[in-house]
Amino acid sequence: MHITRRRGWELPEALATPEAVFLSRRALLAGAAGIAALAAVPGRGLAQRVADLPDPTRDLYPVRRNEAFTLDRPVTDEAINNAYNNFYEFGSSKTVARAAQALRVRPWTVKIDGMVETPMELGIDDLVRRMPLEERLYRHRCVEAWSMAIPWSGFPLAKLVALARPLSSATHVEMQTFLDSTVASGQRQTWYPWPYTEGLTLAEATNDLAFLVTGAYGKPVSKQMGAPLRLAVPWKYGFKSIKSIVRFHFTDKRPKSFWEALQPAEYGFWANVNPKVPHPRWSQESEEDIGTKERRPTLLFNGYGEHVAHLYKGLEKERLWA
Ligand SMILES: Nc1nc2c(c(=O)[nH]1)N[C@H]1C(S)=C(S)[C@@H](COP(=O)(O)O)O[C@H]1N2
Ligand SMILES: [Mo]
C-alpha cells in the first residue's frame, strides 16, 4: 500500500474527489482537525472514517426562527423525542435510536429525477448550504394517536421543487428513503415494500407548510429522527413525513406509499388528520402527547387548516382522511 504523509490541514486525496464534494470549504476547515485525528486511526476503512467526521453543516445551526409558526403546547423534550421513534428500517418498536446510529449520513447523495428539466444528483451539504434554513415549531400527529411538538430546522420543500424545475406535465413528487439492509436490519424483512416511499401532489409539495428537515433542537437532525434529510408535513399523519430521503422523483402518477402498499384498507394516499374519521381499528378523536403524557383532542388538519384546507376543495369524493 502506498503511504502519503500529510499535514493536518490537508485532505486525504479520496476526500477531494467529486464523489466527496459534500465537504464544503467551511466545513472542511471546521473538520480538518477531525480528519487528521481519524486519518491516524489504523485499520479502519476510508468510508468509516468519513462517516465518523463531525457533521459538516453543524456550523449552520442554530438557525433563525420563523415566528409565523406557533404552538398551542410545549415543545417535546429533546431526550424524550430522541428515545421514542418510528423508523421501521431499524425495527418495529419505538426504541430504535441505538440501532439507527449504524446509518452513515455522509457521504449522502440526493437524486432528483423523473419529469424534470434536468435530472441531477446533489451532495447533501451542497444542497443544505444552497437553501434558506429557518426554524419552525411544528406539531406532529402519528396515525397511532400519539403526538409531539418539535423545533425543526430546514427549508420549504417548495425550494427544492423550484430547483428541480418539474415539467408542466408532472403532478406528483415521490420520495424514497435509503436502501441498505447491511445497516438497516428492518430492510432484511423482505415482506415490507422497501424502500420506504411517500408522495405528495405538487400543490401539496409547494405549499409553504411542507418542510424539508435538516436539523432539530438547534443542531443537525439526529439519525433516529431521519438524518440527514426528512420531510415534515404536519397536517398529515406522521407516516407521510418520510425520513432519510435519497430521491425525489417527479411523475404524473399518484405514488403508492410504503404503508398503502402494505395495508391499503388502513392507510391511503392523502392521510390528512381528521379527528372525526376513525382508523378502522381505533378512534382518532384524541392523542397522547409523548412529552407531557397528557391526552388532548385531535385537531382537524392537526390545526393547520388555514394553511392547507384550500388544497382539498373539489376533492371531497376522495378518501382525504387516513
Ligand atoms: N423512512 C421512514 N420514514 C418514516 C417512518 C419509517 O418507519 N421509515 N415512520 C413514519 C412515522 S409512522 C412517523 S410517526 C414518523 C416518526 O418520526 P419520529 O421518530 O421523529 O417521531 O416518521 C415517519 N417517517
Ligand atoms: Mo406514525
Coordinates of C-alpha atoms and ligand atoms in Angstrom, one line a residue:
M1 CA 0.0 0.0 0.0
H2 CA 1.1 3.5 -0.9
I3 CA 1.5 5.7 2.2
T4 CA 1.4 9.5 1.9
R5 CA 2.4 11.9 4.7
R6 CA 0.1 14.9 5.0
R7 CA -0.1 17.9 7.2
G8 CA -3.2 18.2 9.4
W9 CA -4.9 20.7 7.2
E10 CA -4.5 18.6 4.0
L11 CA -7.3 16.4 2.9
P12 CA -6.8 12.7 2.2
E13 CA -6.8 12.6 -1.6
A14 CA -10.0 10.5 -1.8
L15 CA -11.9 13.1 0.1
A16 CA -11.1 15.7 -2.5
T17 CA -12.6 13.8 -5.4
P18 CA -16.0 14.8 -6.9
E19 CA -17.6 12.0 -5.0
A20 CA -16.8 13.8 -1.9
V21 CA -17.9 17.3 -2.9
F22 CA -20.1 17.1 0.2
L23 CA -17.3 18.6 2.2
S24 CA -17.7 22.3 1.6
R25 CA -14.8 24.6 2.3
R26 CA -16.2 26.0 5.6
A27 CA -17.0 22.5 6.9
L28 CA -13.6 21.4 5.7
L29 CA -11.9 24.0 7.8
A30 CA -14.1 23.1 10.8
G31 CA -13.5 19.4 10.2
A32 CA -9.8 19.4 9.4
A33 CA -8.8 18.5 13.0
G34 CA -11.2 15.7 13.0
I35 CA -9.9 14.4 9.7
A36 CA -6.3 14.4 10.9
A37 CA -7.3 12.5 14.0
L38 CA -9.3 9.9 12.1
A39 CA -6.6 9.5 9.5
A40 CA -4.3 8.4 12.2
V41 CA -6.5 5.5 13.3
P42 CA -5.1 2.4 11.7
G43 CA -7.2 -0.4 10.3
R44 CA -10.3 1.5 9.5
G45 CA -11.7 2.0 6.0
L46 CA -12.0 5.4 4.5
A47 CA -15.8 5.2 4.3
Q48 CA -16.0 4.6 8.0
R49 CA -13.6 7.4 8.7
V50 CA -15.7 9.8 6.6
A51 CA -18.8 8.6 8.3
D52 CA -17.2 9.4 11.7
L53 CA -16.4 13.0 10.8
P54 CA -18.2 15.7 12.7
D55 CA -21.3 16.9 10.8
P56 CA -20.0 19.3 8.1
T57 CA -23.1 21.5 8.5
R58 CA -23.0 21.9 12.2
D59 CA -21.8 25.4 12.0
L60 CA -25.0 26.5 10.3
Y61 CA -27.1 25.9 13.5
P62 CA -29.0 27.2 15.3
V63 CA -30.9 29.0 12.5
R64 CA -33.3 31.9 12.7
R65 CA -36.8 31.0 13.9
N66 CA -39.7 31.8 11.7
E67 CA -42.2 33.2 14.2
A68 CA -45.2 32.6 11.9
F69 CA -45.5 29.0 13.3
T70 CA -46.6 29.0 16.9
L71 CA -47.6 26.1 19.1
D72 CA -50.5 25.5 21.5
R73 CA -48.5 23.1 23.6
P74 CA -45.0 22.7 24.9
V75 CA -42.1 21.6 22.7
T76 CA -41.4 17.9 23.4
D77 CA -38.3 17.4 25.5
E78 CA -35.4 16.5 23.2
A79 CA -34.4 13.4 25.1
I80 CA -37.9 12.0 25.0
N81 CA -38.2 12.7 21.3
N82 CA -34.9 11.1 20.6
A83 CA -35.9 8.0 22.5
Y84 CA -39.3 7.4 21.0
N85 CA -39.2 7.0 17.3
N86 CA -40.9 5.3 14.4
F87 CA -38.3 4.1 11.9
Y88 CA -39.1 0.6 10.6
E89 CA -35.8 0.4 8.8
F90 CA -34.3 -0.1 12.3
G91 CA -37.1 -2.2 13.9
S92 CA -40.8 -2.0 14.6
S93 CA -40.6 -0.9 18.2
K94 CA -40.2 2.7 19.3
T95 CA -36.8 2.1 20.8
V96 CA -34.7 2.2 17.6
A97 CA -32.4 5.0 18.5
R98 CA -29.4 2.9 19.2
A99 CA -29.8 0.7 16.0
A100 CA -30.2 3.9 13.9
Q101 CA -26.7 5.0 14.8
A102 CA -25.5 2.5 12.3
L103 CA -26.8 4.7 9.5
R104 CA -24.0 6.5 7.7
V105 CA -25.2 10.0 6.8
R106 CA -22.0 11.1 4.9
P107 CA -21.5 11.0 2.1
W108 CA -25.2 11.3 1.2
T109 CA -26.4 11.9 -2.3
V110 CA -29.9 13.2 -3.1
K111 CA -31.2 12.3 -6.6
I112 CA -33.8 14.5 -8.4
D113 CA -35.2 12.7 -11.4
G114 CA -38.2 11.8 -13.5
M115 CA -40.2 14.6 -15.1
V116 CA -37.8 17.4 -14.5
E117 CA -35.9 19.7 -16.9
T118 CA -32.5 18.5 -15.8
P119 CA -32.2 15.4 -13.6
M120 CA -29.4 15.9 -11.0
E121 CA -27.6 14.5 -8.0
L122 CA -26.6 16.7 -5.2
G123 CA -24.4 16.1 -2.2
I124 CA -26.4 16.8 1.0
D125 CA -24.0 19.5 2.2
D126 CA -24.1 21.3 -1.1
L127 CA -27.9 21.2 -1.0
V128 CA -28.2 22.4 2.6
R129 CA -25.9 25.3 2.0
R130 CA -27.8 26.4 -1.0
M131 CA -31.1 26.5 0.9
P132 CA -32.5 29.2 3.2
L133 CA -32.6 27.5 6.5
E134 CA -35.0 28.5 9.2
E135 CA -36.5 27.0 12.4
R136 CA -40.2 26.2 12.7
L137 CA -42.1 24.9 15.7
Y138 CA -44.4 22.1 14.3
R139 CA -46.9 19.7 15.8
H140 CA -46.6 16.0 14.7
R141 CA -49.5 13.6 14.9
C142 CA -48.9 9.9 14.3
V143 CA -51.7 7.8 13.0
E144 CA -51.3 5.7 16.1
A145 CA -52.7 8.6 18.2
W146 CA -49.6 9.9 19.8
S147 CA -48.2 13.4 19.2
M148 CA -45.2 15.6 19.8
A149 CA -44.0 19.2 19.1
I150 CA -40.6 19.8 17.5
P151 CA -38.4 22.7 16.7
W152 CA -37.4 21.6 13.2
S153 CA -34.7 23.4 11.2
G154 CA -34.8 23.2 7.4
F155 CA -36.3 24.8 4.3
P156 CA -39.5 24.7 2.4
L157 CA -39.9 21.7 0.1
A158 CA -41.1 24.3 -2.5
K159 CA -37.5 25.5 -2.7
L160 CA -36.3 22.0 -3.8
V161 CA -39.2 21.8 -6.3
A162 CA -38.1 25.1 -7.7
L163 CA -34.5 23.8 -8.0
A164 CA -35.8 20.6 -9.7
R165 CA -37.9 22.5 -12.3
P166 CA -40.5 19.9 -12.9
L167 CA -42.1 19.6 -16.4
S168 CA -45.6 21.2 -16.6
S169 CA -46.9 17.6 -17.1
A170 CA -45.6 16.5 -13.7
T171 CA -48.3 16.3 -11.0
H172 CA -46.7 14.5 -8.1
V173 CA -43.4 14.0 -6.3
E174 CA -42.4 10.6 -5.0
M175 CA -39.8 10.5 -2.2
Q176 CA -37.7 7.5 -1.2
T177 CA -35.6 6.5 1.8
F178 CA -32.2 4.9 1.5
L179 CA -32.0 1.2 0.9
D180 CA -29.2 -0.7 2.7
S181 CA -30.0 -3.8 4.6
T182 CA -26.4 -4.1 5.8
V183 CA -27.1 -1.2 8.2
A184 CA -30.9 -1.3 8.4
S185 CA -31.9 -4.7 9.8
G186 CA -35.5 -4.0 9.2
Q187 CA -34.9 -4.0 5.5
R188 CA -33.9 -7.7 5.8
Q189 CA -37.6 -8.3 6.5
T190 CA -38.5 -8.8 2.9
W191 CA -42.2 -8.8 3.3
Y192 CA -42.1 -5.0 3.6
P193 CA -42.1 -3.0 0.4
W194 CA -38.7 -1.3 0.8
P195 CA -37.5 1.3 0.2
Y196 CA -39.9 3.4 2.3
T197 CA -41.7 5.6 -0.2
E198 CA -44.0 8.6 0.2
G199 CA -45.7 11.0 -2.2
L200 CA -47.4 14.4 -2.4
T201 CA -49.2 16.3 -5.2
L202 CA -47.2 19.2 -6.4
A203 CA -49.8 21.5 -5.0
E204 CA -49.1 20.0 -1.5
A205 CA -45.3 19.9 -2.1
T206 CA -45.2 23.6 -2.9
N207 CA -47.5 24.6 -0.1
D208 CA -45.3 26.7 2.4
L209 CA -46.1 24.3 5.2
A210 CA -44.3 21.3 3.5
F211 CA -40.9 21.5 5.1
L212 CA -37.7 19.6 4.5
V213 CA -35.9 19.0 7.8
T214 CA -32.2 19.1 8.1
G215 CA -32.0 19.9 11.8
A216 CA -33.9 19.8 15.1
Y217 CA -33.4 21.3 18.5
G218 CA -30.8 23.8 17.1
K219 CA -28.5 21.3 15.5
P220 CA -28.3 18.8 12.7
V221 CA -31.2 16.3 13.0
S222 CA -30.4 13.0 14.7
K223 CA -30.3 9.8 12.8
Q224 CA -33.3 8.3 14.6
M225 CA -35.4 11.4 13.6
G226 CA -34.4 10.9 9.9
A227 CA -31.0 12.4 9.2
P228 CA -29.8 14.0 7.1
L229 CA -33.0 15.0 5.2
R230 CA -36.5 14.3 6.4
L231 CA -39.9 15.6 5.4
A232 CA -42.4 17.3 7.8
V233 CA -46.0 17.7 6.6
P234 CA -47.7 18.4 9.9
W235 CA -51.2 18.5 8.6
K236 CA -51.0 14.8 7.6
Y237 CA -50.5 11.7 9.7
G238 CA -46.9 11.1 10.7
F239 CA -46.2 8.3 8.2
K240 CA -46.2 10.8 5.4
S241 CA -43.2 12.5 6.9
I242 CA -40.6 10.3 5.3
K243 CA -37.1 10.1 6.8
S244 CA -33.6 9.9 5.4
I245 CA -34.6 10.8 1.9
V246 CA -32.3 9.9 -1.1
R247 CA -34.6 10.5 -4.0
F248 CA -37.2 13.0 -5.3
H249 CA -38.9 11.5 -8.4
F250 CA -41.3 13.8 -10.3
T251 CA -44.1 11.9 -12.0
D252 CA -47.6 12.3 -13.5
K253 CA -48.9 9.3 -11.5
R254 CA -50.0 9.1 -7.9
P255 CA -47.2 7.4 -5.9
K256 CA -48.0 4.4 -3.8
S257 CA -46.6 4.8 -0.3
F258 CA -45.0 2.2 1.9
W259 CA -48.0 1.9 4.2
E260 CA -50.5 2.0 1.4
A261 CA -48.7 -0.9 -0.4
L262 CA -48.8 -2.9 2.9
Q263 CA -52.3 -2.1 4.1
P264 CA -54.4 -0.2 1.7
A265 CA -57.6 -0.6 3.8
E266 CA -56.0 1.3 6.6
Y267 CA -53.5 3.8 5.0
G268 CA -54.3 5.8 1.9
F269 CA -52.5 8.5 -0.2
W270 CA -53.9 11.7 1.4
A271 CA -53.8 10.8 5.1
N272 CA -54.9 14.3 6.3
V273 CA -55.5 14.4 10.1
N274 CA -59.2 14.4 11.0
P275 CA -60.5 13.5 14.5
K276 CA -63.9 12.6 13.1
V277 CA -62.7 9.9 10.8
P278 CA -61.6 6.9 12.8
H279 CA -58.9 4.5 11.8
P280 CA -60.5 1.1 11.1
R281 CA -59.1 -0.2 14.4
W282 CA -59.2 2.9 16.7
S283 CA -60.6 6.4 17.2
Q284 CA -58.7 9.4 16.1
E285 CA -60.6 11.9 18.4
S286 CA -57.7 12.4 20.8
E287 CA -54.0 11.8 21.0
E288 CA -51.3 11.3 23.7
D289 CA -48.6 13.9 23.9
I290 CA -45.4 11.8 24.3
G291 CA -43.8 14.7 26.3
T292 CA -46.4 15.6 28.9
K293 CA -48.3 12.2 28.7
E294 CA -51.5 14.3 28.6
R295 CA -54.3 13.4 26.2
R296 CA -55.6 16.2 24.1
P297 CA -58.3 16.5 21.5
T298 CA -57.0 16.0 17.9
L299 CA -57.5 19.0 15.6
L300 CA -58.7 18.9 12.0
F301 CA -55.6 19.1 9.7
N302 CA -53.7 18.9 13.1
G303 CA -54.6 22.6 13.5
Y304 CA -53.1 23.7 10.1
G305 CA -56.4 24.1 8.2
E306 CA -55.8 27.8 7.4
H307 CA -52.7 26.9 5.5
V308 CA -53.9 23.8 3.7
A309 CA -57.7 23.3 3.7
H310 CA -58.0 25.0 0.3
L311 CA -55.8 22.3 -1.3
Y312 CA -58.7 19.8 -1.0
K313 CA -61.6 21.9 -2.4
G314 CA -63.2 19.9 -5.1
L315 CA -61.6 16.7 -3.9
E316 CA -64.3 15.8 -1.4
K317 CA -65.1 12.5 -3.2
E318 CA -61.5 11.4 -2.5
R319 CA -60.6 9.4 0.6
L320 CA -58.9 12.5 2.1
W321 CA -58.6 11.3 5.7
A322 CA -56.2 8.4 6.5
Ligands
LIG1 N1 -38.1 6.0 6.3 C1 -39.1 6.1 7.2 N2 -39.7 7.2 7.5 C2 -40.7 7.3 8.4 C3 -41.1 6.2 9.2 C4 -40.4 4.9 8.9 O1 -40.6 3.9 9.5 N3 -39.4 4.9 8.0 N4 -42.1 6.2 10.1 C5 -43.0 7.4 9.9 C6 -43.9 7.5 11.0 S1 -45.2 6.4 11.1 C7 -43.8 8.5 11.9 S2 -45.0 8.8 13.2 C8 -42.7 9.4 11.9 C9 -42.0 9.4 13.3 O2 -41.0 10.4 13.4 P1 -40.1 10.5 14.7 O3 -39.5 9.2 15.0 O4 -39.2 11.6 14.5 O5 -41.1 10.8 15.8 O6 -41.7 9.1 10.9 C10 -42.3 8.7 9.7 N5 -41.2 8.5 8.7
MO2 MO -46.7 7.3 12.7

